Short mmCIF file of C-alpha atoms in Angstrom, two decimals:
data_model
loop_
_atom_site.label_atom_id
_atom_site.label_comp_id
_atom_site.label_asym_id
_atom_site.label_seq_id
_atom_site.Cartn_x
_atom_site.Cartn_y
_atom_site.Cartn_z
CA UNK A 1 -40.40 8.71 19.22
CA UNK A 2 -40.57 5.30 17.55
CA UNK A 3 -38.31 6.43 14.69
CA UNK A 4 -35.35 7.23 16.91
CA UNK A 5 -35.88 4.04 18.93
CA UNK A 6 -35.49 1.99 15.76
CA UNK A 7 -32.29 3.82 14.94
CA UNK A 8 -30.97 3.03 18.38
CA UNK A 9 -31.86 -0.62 18.57
CA UNK A 10 -31.58 -1.77 14.96
CA UNK A 11 -27.99 -2.25 13.92
CA UNK A 12 -27.42 -0.93 10.44
CA UNK A 13 -25.78 -3.26 7.92
CA UNK A 14 -22.30 -1.93 7.47
CA UNK A 15 -21.71 -1.43 3.78
CA UNK A 16 -18.40 -1.86 1.95
CA UNK A 17 -16.19 1.20 2.20
CA UNK A 18 -14.12 1.56 -0.98
CA UNK A 19 -11.73 4.04 0.61
CA UNK A 20 -9.01 4.00 3.22
CA UNK A 21 -6.39 6.49 4.37
CA UNK A 22 -2.71 5.54 3.98
CA UNK A 23 -0.99 8.35 5.91
CA UNK A 24 2.18 10.16 4.92
CA UNK A 25 2.84 13.75 3.99
CA UNK A 26 3.97 15.60 0.88
CA UNK A 27 5.08 19.17 0.21
CA UNK A 28 6.39 21.33 -2.61
CA UNK A 29 8.15 24.68 -2.72
CA UNK A 30 8.78 26.81 -5.81
CA UNK A 31 11.93 28.89 -6.21
CA UNK A 32 12.63 31.50 -8.88
CA UNK A 33 14.13 28.94 -11.28
CA UNK A 34 13.69 25.62 -9.49
CA UNK A 35 11.06 23.57 -7.72
CA UNK A 36 11.33 21.13 -4.83
CA UNK A 37 8.79 18.32 -4.39
CA UNK A 38 9.12 15.99 -1.42
CA UNK A 39 7.29 13.19 0.34
CA UNK A 40 7.97 10.62 3.05
CA UNK A 41 7.98 6.94 2.08
CA UNK A 42 5.93 5.36 4.87
CA UNK A 43 2.66 3.69 3.95
CA UNK A 44 0.32 2.87 6.82
CA UNK A 45 -3.24 1.92 7.64
CA UNK A 46 -4.47 2.68 11.14
CA UNK A 47 -1.68 1.87 13.58
CA UNK A 48 0.05 -0.60 11.23
CA UNK A 49 3.00 0.29 9.02
CA UNK A 50 2.40 -1.54 5.75
CA UNK A 51 5.79 -0.72 4.27
CA UNK A 52 8.68 1.64 4.98
CA UNK A 53 9.24 2.33 1.29
CA UNK A 54 6.32 3.22 -0.95
CA UNK A 55 7.15 6.27 -3.11
CA UNK A 56 4.58 9.08 -3.22
CA UNK A 57 6.53 11.39 -5.53
CA UNK A 58 6.83 10.62 -9.25
CA UNK A 59 8.75 12.19 -12.11
CA UNK A 60 6.27 12.82 -14.94
CA UNK A 61 8.52 14.66 -17.40
CA UNK A 62 11.82 16.53 -17.13
CA UNK A 63 9.90 19.62 -16.06
CA UNK A 64 7.12 18.16 -13.93
CA UNK A 65 7.03 16.04 -10.79
CA UNK A 66 3.79 14.88 -9.13
CA UNK A 67 3.28 14.06 -5.45
CA UNK A 68 0.16 12.14 -4.41
CA UNK A 69 -1.19 11.59 -0.91
CA UNK A 70 -4.30 10.02 0.56
CA UNK A 71 -5.68 6.62 -0.49
CA UNK A 72 -2.66 4.82 -1.94
CA UNK A 73 -4.54 2.60 -4.42
CA UNK A 74 -6.29 5.64 -5.92
CA UNK A 75 -2.99 7.53 -5.91
CA UNK A 76 -1.13 4.82 -7.85
CA UNK A 77 -3.96 4.48 -10.35
CA UNK A 78 -4.16 8.25 -10.79
CA UNK A 79 -0.42 8.59 -11.43
CA UNK A 80 -0.61 5.70 -13.89
CA UNK A 81 -3.41 7.42 -15.83
CA UNK A 82 -1.67 10.82 -15.84
CA UNK A 83 1.53 9.20 -17.14
CA UNK A 84 -0.45 7.47 -19.86
CA UNK A 85 -2.05 10.75 -20.97
CA UNK A 86 1.41 12.39 -21.04
CA UNK A 87 2.76 9.56 -23.18
CA UNK A 88 -0.12 9.97 -25.64
CA UNK A 89 0.63 13.70 -25.74
CA UNK A 90 4.29 12.96 -26.46
CA UNK A 91 3.35 10.64 -29.34
CA UNK A 92 0.94 13.23 -30.78
CA UNK A 93 3.06 16.36 -30.43
CA UNK A 94 6.68 15.14 -30.18
CA UNK A 95 7.31 17.17 -27.03
CA UNK A 96 6.55 17.06 -23.32
CA UNK A 97 3.35 18.67 -22.10
CA UNK A 98 4.01 22.01 -20.38
CA UNK A 99 3.36 22.05 -16.65
CA UNK A 100 0.41 24.45 -16.72
CA UNK A 101 -1.25 22.12 -19.24
CA UNK A 102 -0.53 19.12 -16.99
CA UNK A 103 -2.15 21.06 -14.14
CA UNK A 104 -5.32 21.61 -16.18
CA UNK A 105 -5.25 17.97 -17.32
CA UNK A 106 -5.11 16.85 -13.69
CA UNK A 107 -8.03 19.10 -12.83
CA UNK A 108 -10.23 17.62 -15.57
CA UNK A 109 -9.18 14.06 -14.70
CA UNK A 110 -10.07 14.64 -11.05
CA UNK A 111 -13.35 16.40 -11.79
CA UNK A 112 -14.36 13.64 -14.21
CA UNK A 113 -14.62 11.52 -11.06
CA UNK A 114 -16.60 14.17 -9.13
CA UNK A 115 -19.18 11.65 -7.92
CA UNK A 116 -16.74 8.81 -7.07
CA UNK A 117 -13.59 10.81 -6.40
CA UNK A 118 -9.99 9.72 -6.37
CA UNK A 119 -9.38 10.23 -2.65
CA UNK A 120 -6.04 11.86 -3.30
CA UNK A 121 -4.44 15.23 -2.65
CA UNK A 122 -2.11 16.13 -5.52
CA UNK A 123 0.79 18.57 -5.58
CA UNK A 124 2.46 19.21 -8.92
CA UNK A 125 5.86 20.89 -9.02
CA UNK A 126 8.19 21.82 -11.83
CA UNK A 127 9.34 24.47 -14.26
CA UNK A 128 6.95 26.70 -16.22
CA UNK A 129 7.55 27.49 -19.91
CA UNK A 130 8.95 30.90 -18.93
CA UNK A 131 11.59 29.15 -16.79
CA UNK A 132 10.11 29.97 -13.39
CA UNK A 133 9.59 27.42 -10.63
CA UNK A 134 5.94 26.42 -10.18
CA UNK A 135 3.81 24.57 -7.64
CA UNK A 136 0.19 23.63 -8.33
CA UNK A 137 -1.94 22.12 -5.58
CA UNK A 138 -5.23 20.28 -5.97
CA UNK A 139 -8.07 19.01 -3.83
CA UNK A 140 -9.52 15.52 -4.52
CA UNK A 141 -12.18 16.83 -6.96
CA UNK A 142 -9.89 19.09 -8.96
CA UNK A 143 -9.96 22.60 -7.51
CA UNK A 144 -6.47 23.96 -8.07
CA UNK A 145 -4.26 27.01 -7.91
CA UNK A 146 -0.64 27.93 -8.53
CA UNK A 147 1.23 28.71 -5.33
CA UNK A 148 4.74 29.18 -3.98
CA UNK A 149 4.49 26.44 -1.41
CA UNK A 150 2.04 23.82 -0.20
CA UNK A 151 1.98 20.88 2.23
CA UNK A 152 -0.65 18.13 2.15
CA UNK A 153 -1.46 14.88 3.89
CA UNK A 154 -1.41 13.61 7.45
CA UNK A 155 0.94 16.30 8.79
CA UNK A 156 -0.35 19.17 6.67
CA UNK A 157 -1.52 20.95 9.81
CA UNK A 158 1.99 20.72 11.25
CA UNK A 159 3.99 21.62 8.16
CA UNK A 160 1.91 24.30 6.40
CA UNK A 161 2.08 26.87 9.23
CA UNK A 162 5.84 26.36 9.40
CA UNK A 163 6.15 26.98 5.64
CA UNK A 164 3.83 30.02 5.86
CA UNK A 165 6.20 31.45 8.42
CA UNK A 166 9.48 30.50 6.73
CA UNK A 167 8.59 30.90 3.02
CA UNK A 168 5.92 33.59 3.05
CA UNK A 169 7.38 35.25 6.22
CA UNK A 170 3.91 35.34 7.77
CA UNK A 171 3.85 36.95 11.24
CA UNK A 172 7.33 38.35 10.71
CA UNK A 173 8.27 42.00 10.28
CA UNK A 174 11.27 42.92 8.13
CA UNK A 175 14.04 44.96 9.73
CA UNK A 176 13.71 48.68 9.08
CA UNK A 177 14.63 49.58 5.51
CA UNK A 178 14.69 45.95 4.31
CA UNK A 179 12.24 43.67 2.51
CA UNK A 180 11.62 39.95 2.61
CA UNK A 181 12.74 38.12 -0.56
CA UNK A 182 10.09 36.94 -3.04
CA UNK A 183 11.89 33.61 -3.54
CA UNK A 184 14.43 31.76 -1.42
CA UNK A 185 17.55 30.13 -2.90
CA UNK A 186 17.76 26.31 -3.12
CA UNK A 187 20.39 26.26 -0.38
CA UNK A 188 17.80 27.69 2.06
CA UNK A 189 14.84 25.68 0.74
CA UNK A 190 16.39 22.21 1.09
CA UNK A 191 17.10 22.52 4.85
CA UNK A 192 13.54 23.81 5.35
CA UNK A 193 12.16 20.73 3.57
CA UNK A 194 14.31 18.34 5.61
CA UNK A 195 13.43 20.12 8.87
CA UNK A 196 9.72 20.00 7.97
CA UNK A 197 9.86 16.25 7.63
CA UNK A 198 12.05 15.53 10.67
CA UNK A 199 9.64 17.65 12.74
CA UNK A 200 6.55 16.01 11.26
CA UNK A 201 8.16 12.61 11.97
CA UNK A 202 8.62 13.60 15.63
CA UNK A 203 5.02 14.68 16.12
CA UNK A 204 2.96 12.57 13.72
CA UNK A 205 2.81 8.78 13.90
CA UNK A 206 1.98 8.35 10.20
CA UNK A 207 5.09 10.19 9.00
CA UNK A 208 8.60 8.71 8.88
CA UNK A 209 10.89 5.95 7.56
CA UNK A 210 12.32 7.69 4.48
CA UNK A 211 12.31 10.99 2.65
CA UNK A 212 12.46 11.52 -1.11
CA UNK A 213 13.13 15.06 -2.32
CA UNK A 214 12.84 15.76 -6.04
CA UNK A 215 14.51 18.94 -7.31
CA UNK A 216 13.61 20.24 -10.78
CA UNK A 217 16.08 22.85 -12.00
CA UNK A 218 15.59 25.16 -15.00
CA UNK A 219 18.31 24.95 -17.66
CA UNK A 220 21.21 27.29 -16.88
CA UNK A 221 20.10 27.82 -13.30
CA UNK A 222 22.70 28.78 -10.71
CA UNK A 223 21.04 26.33 -8.31
CA UNK A 224 22.89 23.49 -10.07
CA UNK A 225 26.09 24.27 -8.18
CA UNK A 226 25.98 22.87 -4.72
CA UNK A 227 23.27 20.42 -5.74
CA UNK A 228 25.52 17.94 -7.54
CA UNK A 229 27.93 17.39 -4.65
CA UNK A 230 25.16 16.96 -2.10
CA UNK A 231 25.06 13.73 -0.08
CA UNK A 232 22.85 11.03 -1.56
CA UNK A 233 21.83 12.99 -4.66
CA UNK A 234 20.99 11.16 -7.87
CA UNK A 235 20.16 12.60 -11.28
CA UNK A 236 17.03 11.20 -12.94
CA UNK A 237 16.81 13.53 -15.95
CA UNK A 238 15.35 11.83 -19.04
CA UNK A 239 16.77 14.00 -21.83
CA UNK A 240 20.12 15.71 -22.35
CA UNK A 241 19.07 19.35 -22.78
CA UNK A 242 16.65 21.58 -20.89
CA UNK A 243 15.51 21.10 -17.33
CA UNK A 244 17.22 18.62 -15.03
CA UNK A 245 15.68 16.48 -12.29
CA UNK A 246 17.44 15.21 -9.17
CA UNK A 247 16.38 13.02 -6.26
CA UNK A 248 17.79 13.33 -2.78
CA UNK A 249 17.06 10.43 -0.43
CA UNK A 250 17.28 10.71 3.34
CA UNK A 251 16.42 8.45 6.25
CA UNK A 252 13.75 9.47 8.72
CA UNK A 253 13.07 7.99 12.15
CA UNK A 254 11.34 4.63 11.91
CA UNK A 255 9.52 4.49 15.26
CA UNK B 1 -25.08 -19.42 24.68
CA UNK B 2 -27.47 -18.96 21.82
CA UNK B 3 -30.43 -21.29 22.36
CA UNK B 4 -31.85 -20.88 18.86
CA UNK B 5 -30.66 -23.71 16.60
CA UNK B 6 -31.48 -21.59 13.54
CA UNK B 7 -28.68 -19.26 14.55
CA UNK B 8 -26.07 -21.95 15.15
CA UNK B 9 -23.16 -21.92 12.78
CA UNK B 10 -24.30 -18.68 11.19
CA UNK B 11 -21.44 -16.23 10.90
CA UNK B 12 -21.74 -13.25 13.10
CA UNK B 13 -20.83 -9.95 11.56
CA UNK B 14 -17.67 -9.18 13.47
CA UNK B 15 -17.80 -5.58 12.32
CA UNK B 16 -21.06 -4.97 14.21
CA UNK B 17 -21.68 -7.80 16.62
CA UNK B 18 -18.21 -8.62 17.82
CA UNK B 19 -19.18 -10.53 20.96
CA UNK B 20 -22.67 -11.81 20.02
CA UNK B 21 -24.25 -9.35 22.38
CA UNK B 22 -27.26 -8.38 20.28
CA UNK B 23 -30.62 -9.82 21.34
CA UNK B 24 -31.94 -12.29 18.80
CA UNK B 25 -34.82 -10.14 17.57
CA UNK B 26 -32.43 -7.39 16.49
CA UNK B 27 -29.56 -9.47 15.12
CA UNK B 28 -27.73 -7.98 12.13
CA UNK B 29 -29.44 -9.45 9.10
CA UNK B 30 -28.55 -12.81 7.65
CA UNK B 31 -26.06 -12.76 4.80
CA UNK B 32 -28.27 -14.90 2.59
CA UNK B 33 -31.49 -13.01 3.30
CA UNK B 34 -31.65 -11.31 -0.09
CA UNK B 35 -30.58 -14.17 -2.32
CA UNK B 36 -27.79 -13.46 -4.77
CA UNK B 37 -25.91 -10.32 -3.94
CA UNK B 38 -22.45 -8.82 -4.12
CA UNK B 39 -19.87 -9.81 -1.54
CA UNK B 40 -20.73 -7.39 1.24
CA UNK B 41 -18.99 -9.43 3.86
CA UNK B 42 -16.80 -12.51 3.73
CA UNK B 43 -18.53 -15.83 4.57
CA UNK B 44 -16.05 -18.72 4.57
CA UNK B 45 -12.77 -17.12 5.51
CA UNK B 46 -9.09 -17.90 5.75
CA UNK B 47 -6.94 -16.08 8.30
CA UNK B 48 -3.33 -14.83 8.09
CA UNK B 49 -0.74 -15.45 5.38
CA UNK B 50 2.93 -14.83 6.18
CA UNK B 51 5.82 -14.38 3.77
CA UNK B 52 9.36 -13.07 3.75
CA UNK B 53 12.56 -12.95 1.73
CA UNK B 54 15.52 -15.17 2.50
CA UNK B 55 18.88 -15.82 0.83
CA UNK B 56 17.66 -18.08 -1.96
CA UNK B 57 14.14 -16.76 -2.50
CA UNK B 58 10.79 -16.31 -0.84
CA UNK B 59 9.08 -18.33 1.87
CA UNK B 60 5.34 -18.14 2.41
CA UNK B 61 3.02 -19.91 4.86
CA UNK B 62 -0.68 -20.18 5.65
CA UNK B 63 -2.70 -22.56 7.79
CA UNK B 64 -5.27 -24.86 6.18
CA UNK B 65 -8.39 -23.65 7.96
CA UNK B 66 -11.44 -22.11 6.29
CA UNK B 67 -13.75 -20.74 8.99
CA UNK B 68 -17.48 -20.08 8.84
CA UNK B 69 -17.75 -17.24 11.31
CA UNK B 70 -16.35 -18.71 14.53
CA UNK B 71 -16.98 -22.28 13.33
CA UNK B 72 -13.86 -24.12 12.15
CA UNK B 73 -15.71 -25.38 9.06
CA UNK B 74 -13.12 -26.76 6.59
CA UNK B 75 -9.86 -27.96 8.09
CA UNK B 76 -7.90 -29.01 4.99
CA UNK B 77 -8.09 -26.14 2.55
CA UNK B 78 -5.00 -25.09 0.62
CA UNK B 79 -4.58 -21.32 0.74
CA UNK B 80 -1.28 -21.21 -1.16
CA UNK B 81 -1.63 -21.35 -4.93
CA UNK B 82 1.21 -21.81 -7.42
CA UNK B 83 0.94 -19.72 -10.59
CA UNK B 84 3.30 -21.01 -13.27
CA UNK B 85 6.78 -22.01 -12.14
CA UNK B 86 7.95 -18.80 -10.50
CA UNK B 87 5.09 -17.51 -8.37
CA UNK B 88 2.92 -18.35 -5.37
CA UNK B 89 -0.22 -16.47 -4.36
CA UNK B 90 -1.36 -16.81 -0.74
CA UNK B 91 -4.83 -15.70 0.30
CA UNK B 92 -6.67 -14.60 3.41
CA UNK B 93 -10.30 -13.51 3.43
CA UNK B 94 -13.21 -15.03 1.53
CA UNK B 95 -12.35 -18.47 0.19
CA UNK B 96 -14.93 -18.52 -2.60
CA UNK B 97 -13.55 -15.25 -3.93
CA UNK B 98 -10.09 -16.84 -3.70
CA UNK B 99 -11.26 -19.81 -5.74
CA UNK B 100 -12.51 -17.36 -8.36
CA UNK B 101 -9.08 -15.67 -8.35
CA UNK B 102 -7.39 -19.06 -8.76
CA UNK B 103 -9.64 -19.58 -11.76
CA UNK B 104 -8.65 -16.22 -13.26
CA UNK B 105 -4.98 -17.00 -12.79
CA UNK B 106 -5.39 -20.44 -14.35
CA UNK B 107 -6.98 -18.84 -17.43
CA UNK B 108 -4.19 -16.28 -17.52
CA UNK B 109 -1.53 -18.99 -17.54
CA UNK B 110 -3.36 -20.96 -20.24
CA UNK B 111 -3.52 -17.83 -22.42
CA UNK B 112 0.20 -17.25 -21.94
CA UNK B 113 1.07 -20.85 -22.85
CA UNK B 114 -1.20 -20.63 -25.90
CA UNK B 115 0.80 -17.71 -27.23
CA UNK B 116 3.76 -20.10 -27.55
CA UNK B 117 6.24 -17.23 -27.46
CA UNK B 118 8.37 -18.83 -24.72
CA UNK B 119 7.42 -15.98 -22.43
CA UNK B 120 6.23 -16.78 -18.95
CA UNK B 121 4.69 -14.26 -16.60
CA UNK B 122 6.96 -12.90 -13.90
CA UNK B 123 5.78 -12.53 -10.29
CA UNK B 124 5.74 -8.74 -10.79
CA UNK B 125 3.42 -9.11 -13.78
CA UNK B 126 1.10 -11.47 -11.91
CA UNK B 127 0.97 -9.03 -9.01
CA UNK B 128 0.20 -6.15 -11.37
CA UNK B 129 -2.59 -8.20 -12.96
CA UNK B 130 -4.09 -9.07 -9.59
CA UNK B 131 -3.90 -5.49 -8.32
CA UNK B 132 -5.73 -4.24 -11.42
CA UNK B 133 -8.44 -6.89 -10.97
CA UNK B 134 -8.82 -6.10 -7.25
CA UNK B 135 -8.91 -2.32 -7.85
CA UNK B 136 -11.40 -2.66 -10.70
CA UNK B 137 -13.73 -4.76 -8.53
CA UNK B 138 -13.55 -2.35 -5.57
CA UNK B 139 -14.33 0.48 -8.02
CA UNK B 140 -17.51 -1.39 -8.98
CA UNK B 141 -18.32 -1.65 -5.25
CA UNK B 142 -18.23 -5.41 -5.81
CA UNK B 143 -14.96 -6.37 -4.17
CA UNK B 144 -13.13 -9.68 -4.10
CA UNK B 145 -12.85 -9.93 -0.31
CA UNK B 146 -9.24 -11.03 0.02
CA UNK B 147 -5.80 -10.00 1.18
CA UNK B 148 -3.26 -11.57 -1.16
CA UNK B 149 0.47 -12.04 -0.95
CA UNK B 150 2.38 -12.61 -4.17
CA UNK B 151 5.83 -14.12 -3.82
CA UNK B 152 8.15 -15.16 -6.57
CA UNK B 153 11.61 -15.70 -7.91
CA UNK B 154 12.18 -14.18 -11.35
CA UNK B 155 12.00 -10.51 -12.42
CA UNK B 156 11.92 -8.76 -9.10
CA UNK B 157 13.63 -5.65 -7.96
CA UNK B 158 15.37 -5.11 -11.27
CA UNK B 159 12.01 -4.30 -12.85
CA UNK B 160 11.98 -0.50 -13.03
CA UNK B 161 9.96 0.51 -16.08
CA UNK B 162 9.21 3.99 -14.72
CA UNK B 163 12.78 5.08 -15.01
CA UNK B 164 14.91 3.78 -17.87
CA UNK B 165 17.77 6.11 -16.95
CA UNK B 166 18.32 4.89 -13.42
CA UNK B 167 21.18 2.41 -13.49
CA UNK B 168 20.30 -1.12 -12.45
CA UNK B 169 21.84 -2.25 -9.19
CA UNK B 170 25.04 -4.24 -9.70
CA UNK B 171 23.68 -7.22 -7.83
CA UNK B 172 20.50 -8.07 -9.64
CA UNK B 173 17.90 -9.29 -7.20
CA UNK B 174 15.45 -11.76 -8.55
CA UNK B 175 13.11 -12.02 -5.59
CA UNK B 176 9.65 -10.48 -5.58
CA UNK B 177 7.24 -10.11 -2.70
CA UNK B 178 4.18 -7.86 -2.62
CA UNK B 179 0.70 -7.44 -1.19
CA UNK B 180 -2.67 -6.55 -2.66
CA UNK B 181 -6.10 -6.43 -0.99
CA UNK B 182 -9.80 -5.90 -1.63
CA UNK B 183 -9.32 -2.13 -1.96
CA UNK B 184 -6.55 -2.50 -4.54
CA UNK B 185 -3.98 -1.24 -2.02
CA UNK B 186 -0.53 -2.55 -2.91
CA UNK B 187 2.86 -2.51 -1.24
CA UNK B 188 6.11 -4.40 -1.06
CA UNK B 189 8.50 -5.17 1.80
CA UNK B 190 10.96 -7.87 2.79
CA UNK B 191 8.48 -9.26 5.33
CA UNK B 192 4.72 -9.27 4.80
CA UNK B 193 1.72 -10.58 6.72
CA UNK B 194 -2.04 -10.36 6.19
CA UNK B 195 -4.94 -10.29 8.62
CA UNK B 196 -4.21 -11.04 12.26
CA UNK B 197 -0.64 -11.87 11.28
CA UNK B 198 -0.07 -8.23 10.34
CA UNK B 199 -0.50 -7.37 14.03
CA UNK B 200 1.00 -10.42 15.72
CA UNK B 201 3.56 -12.01 13.37
CA UNK B 202 4.81 -8.99 11.41
CA UNK B 203 6.78 -7.49 14.35
CA UNK B 204 8.39 -10.89 14.99
CA UNK B 205 9.22 -11.32 11.31
CA UNK B 206 10.72 -7.84 11.04
CA UNK B 207 12.93 -8.49 14.04
CA UNK B 208 14.07 -11.86 12.70
CA UNK B 209 14.43 -11.05 9.01
CA UNK B 210 15.18 -7.36 8.34
CA UNK B 211 18.84 -6.81 7.36
CA UNK B 212 19.36 -10.58 7.25
CA UNK B 213 17.57 -11.19 3.91
CA UNK B 214 20.87 -12.07 2.20
CA UNK B 215 22.11 -14.38 4.97
CA UNK B 216 19.14 -16.47 6.07
CA UNK B 217 19.23 -20.04 4.83
CA UNK B 218 16.15 -22.08 4.00
CA UNK B 219 16.47 -24.00 7.28
CA UNK B 220 16.69 -20.80 9.33
CA UNK B 221 13.78 -19.32 7.40
CA UNK B 222 11.70 -22.40 8.12
CA UNK B 223 12.45 -22.08 11.86
CA UNK B 224 11.34 -18.44 11.86
CA UNK B 225 8.19 -19.32 9.95
CA UNK B 226 7.32 -22.12 12.36
CA UNK B 227 7.82 -19.86 15.38
CA UNK B 228 5.47 -17.26 13.89
CA UNK B 229 2.80 -19.80 12.93
CA UNK B 230 2.95 -21.15 16.48
CA UNK B 231 2.40 -17.72 18.04
CA UNK B 232 -0.49 -17.18 15.63
CA UNK B 233 -2.06 -20.50 16.56
CA UNK B 234 -1.82 -19.61 20.26
CA UNK B 235 -3.30 -16.13 19.80
CA UNK B 236 -5.57 -16.15 16.73
CA UNK B 237 -8.88 -17.82 17.52
CA UNK B 238 -9.56 -18.37 13.79
CA UNK B 239 -6.36 -20.32 13.18
CA UNK B 240 -5.34 -23.98 13.03
CA UNK B 241 -2.24 -25.93 14.04
CA UNK B 242 -2.00 -27.31 10.52
CA UNK B 243 -0.22 -25.27 7.90
CA UNK B 244 1.69 -25.36 4.63
CA UNK B 245 4.91 -23.67 3.61
CA UNK B 246 5.79 -22.59 0.08
CA UNK B 247 9.37 -21.92 -0.95
CA UNK B 248 10.08 -20.18 -4.23
CA UNK B 249 13.71 -20.37 -5.32
CA UNK B 250 15.64 -20.58 -8.58
CA UNK B 251 14.56 -24.23 -8.67
CA UNK B 252 10.92 -23.19 -8.88
CA UNK B 253 7.93 -23.48 -6.58
CA UNK B 254 7.69 -26.04 -3.80
CA UNK B 255 4.57 -26.23 -1.63
CA UNK B 256 4.95 -28.58 1.32
CA UNK B 257 2.46 -31.12 2.59
CA UNK B 258 0.60 -29.87 5.61
CA UNK B 259 2.69 -29.74 8.77
CA UNK B 260 1.38 -29.96 12.32
CA UNK B 261 2.54 -27.65 15.07
CA UNK B 262 3.67 -29.04 18.40
CA UNK B 263 1.94 -26.96 21.01
CA UNK B 264 1.91 -27.18 24.75
CA UNK B 265 -1.12 -26.40 26.86
CA UNK B 266 -0.02 -27.81 30.20
CA UNK B 267 0.52 -24.28 31.52
CA UNK B 268 -3.25 -23.78 31.32
CA UNK B 269 -3.75 -26.00 34.36
CA UNK B 270 -2.20 -23.34 36.53
CA UNK B 271 -4.14 -20.41 35.18
CA UNK B 272 -7.32 -19.45 36.97
CA UNK B 273 -10.26 -19.62 34.62
CA UNK B 274 -8.61 -21.90 32.06
CA UNK B 275 -8.60 -25.47 33.35
CA UNK B 276 -10.84 -27.26 35.80
CA UNK B 277 -10.71 -25.23 38.97
CA UNK B 278 -12.27 -26.07 42.25
CA UNK B 279 -12.57 -22.45 43.20
#
């Protein structure tokens, strides 16, 4: 077998790899009239922590927040391009693009690079035009669907089963004569998000340092109470009417 | 020992042939074999660059060695480059690509001066420019094979274009320090290191600098930098005991003459396998 001998003895020239993996995890959960989008702030390559604060979650409009995870350079460029398209839309139509349109925009932008993909997993969260909380999740080439909750990134395999159990009540049986709720209130969702990340930090080396939780709340939602007097909450809403956006920052373990 | 003079001084490909263990007939192919080609691997390389924030600005250091594989080829090469009056760019990786980057930056500065609008580029803007260049080149699969640190003292942390509503911090920080590499990956932190330094010096820097960024004086910063460069010289086989330090403060950029490290090797006598041993 001369062919296989050549393969064994001849070293192959290692070609330039334009991708790397920068760790971290993101997740989003939709409520009935709010949406929570969160991500840790560690950026790493291999066993090295590059920085303890590199945001992965970005406010696009007052009703849409985008979380990106995977190859950080692609992620930053992708967010930049999405923001640019949203600005052009604003100039053309004098309003913010609705979230389901942003979702379709993201799908076409990702698929446009089908043969040299952005190596990024996207999760888009926010408020739909009918006032309901929405989460859209994407794969790197643009396949997407609307869901109630989704985790992505390094600790996806740790967090998603936990969310399936706690949000979708998978593998749980309701007590006789009762039913599981379709949507959880914000007061239950926030602790689940924080617990997801503290647990992922314990068990995954690429997760930790800091946590940024964006909360998008529909106008007139009852979720607003209790949110404003939360520790470390900051409002980042751009306009004065309509949906409101908040960020909650927490520390995670740094080891 | 390689007994073939034609192989002497040729860079090994560290990615494949880390310890020169391949027999000569099946060596990874020569970098120049196909004439002009894209940078597929760095040829003449610089090693680590270190930088961190201190009370009055940014301090950055790099040794003056440009290696050709394991050969210490050029021993007086400046790897810290001032861009305008507020910024320094430090480079590891391929030195010819770095010279090209220096050229780009020089053109950029000339264009800015020509505008005569009294605007000068901030460190953040120079870093953004570099990251777009680096990302564009990696996207053409024709990378500029460098890890760059950009340090400066002008618009720094107060630059938050993404969110006009967020109130600026009361104390306006003017320091800027960020990284960009051949993949277009960027990040910022109060201590940064490229190459081997990211593994060896970064932990030392974090311990010495983090939470003391507002206290450290220039003298203290210089001590920390010297200690780190010394450890790197002892441990990094592609380093040199000659280095330069750049300080960027409100007074502008200052790049020192090359300094020499005092090192001690007398301990080697007592280590088996290091010095001349009888047995």
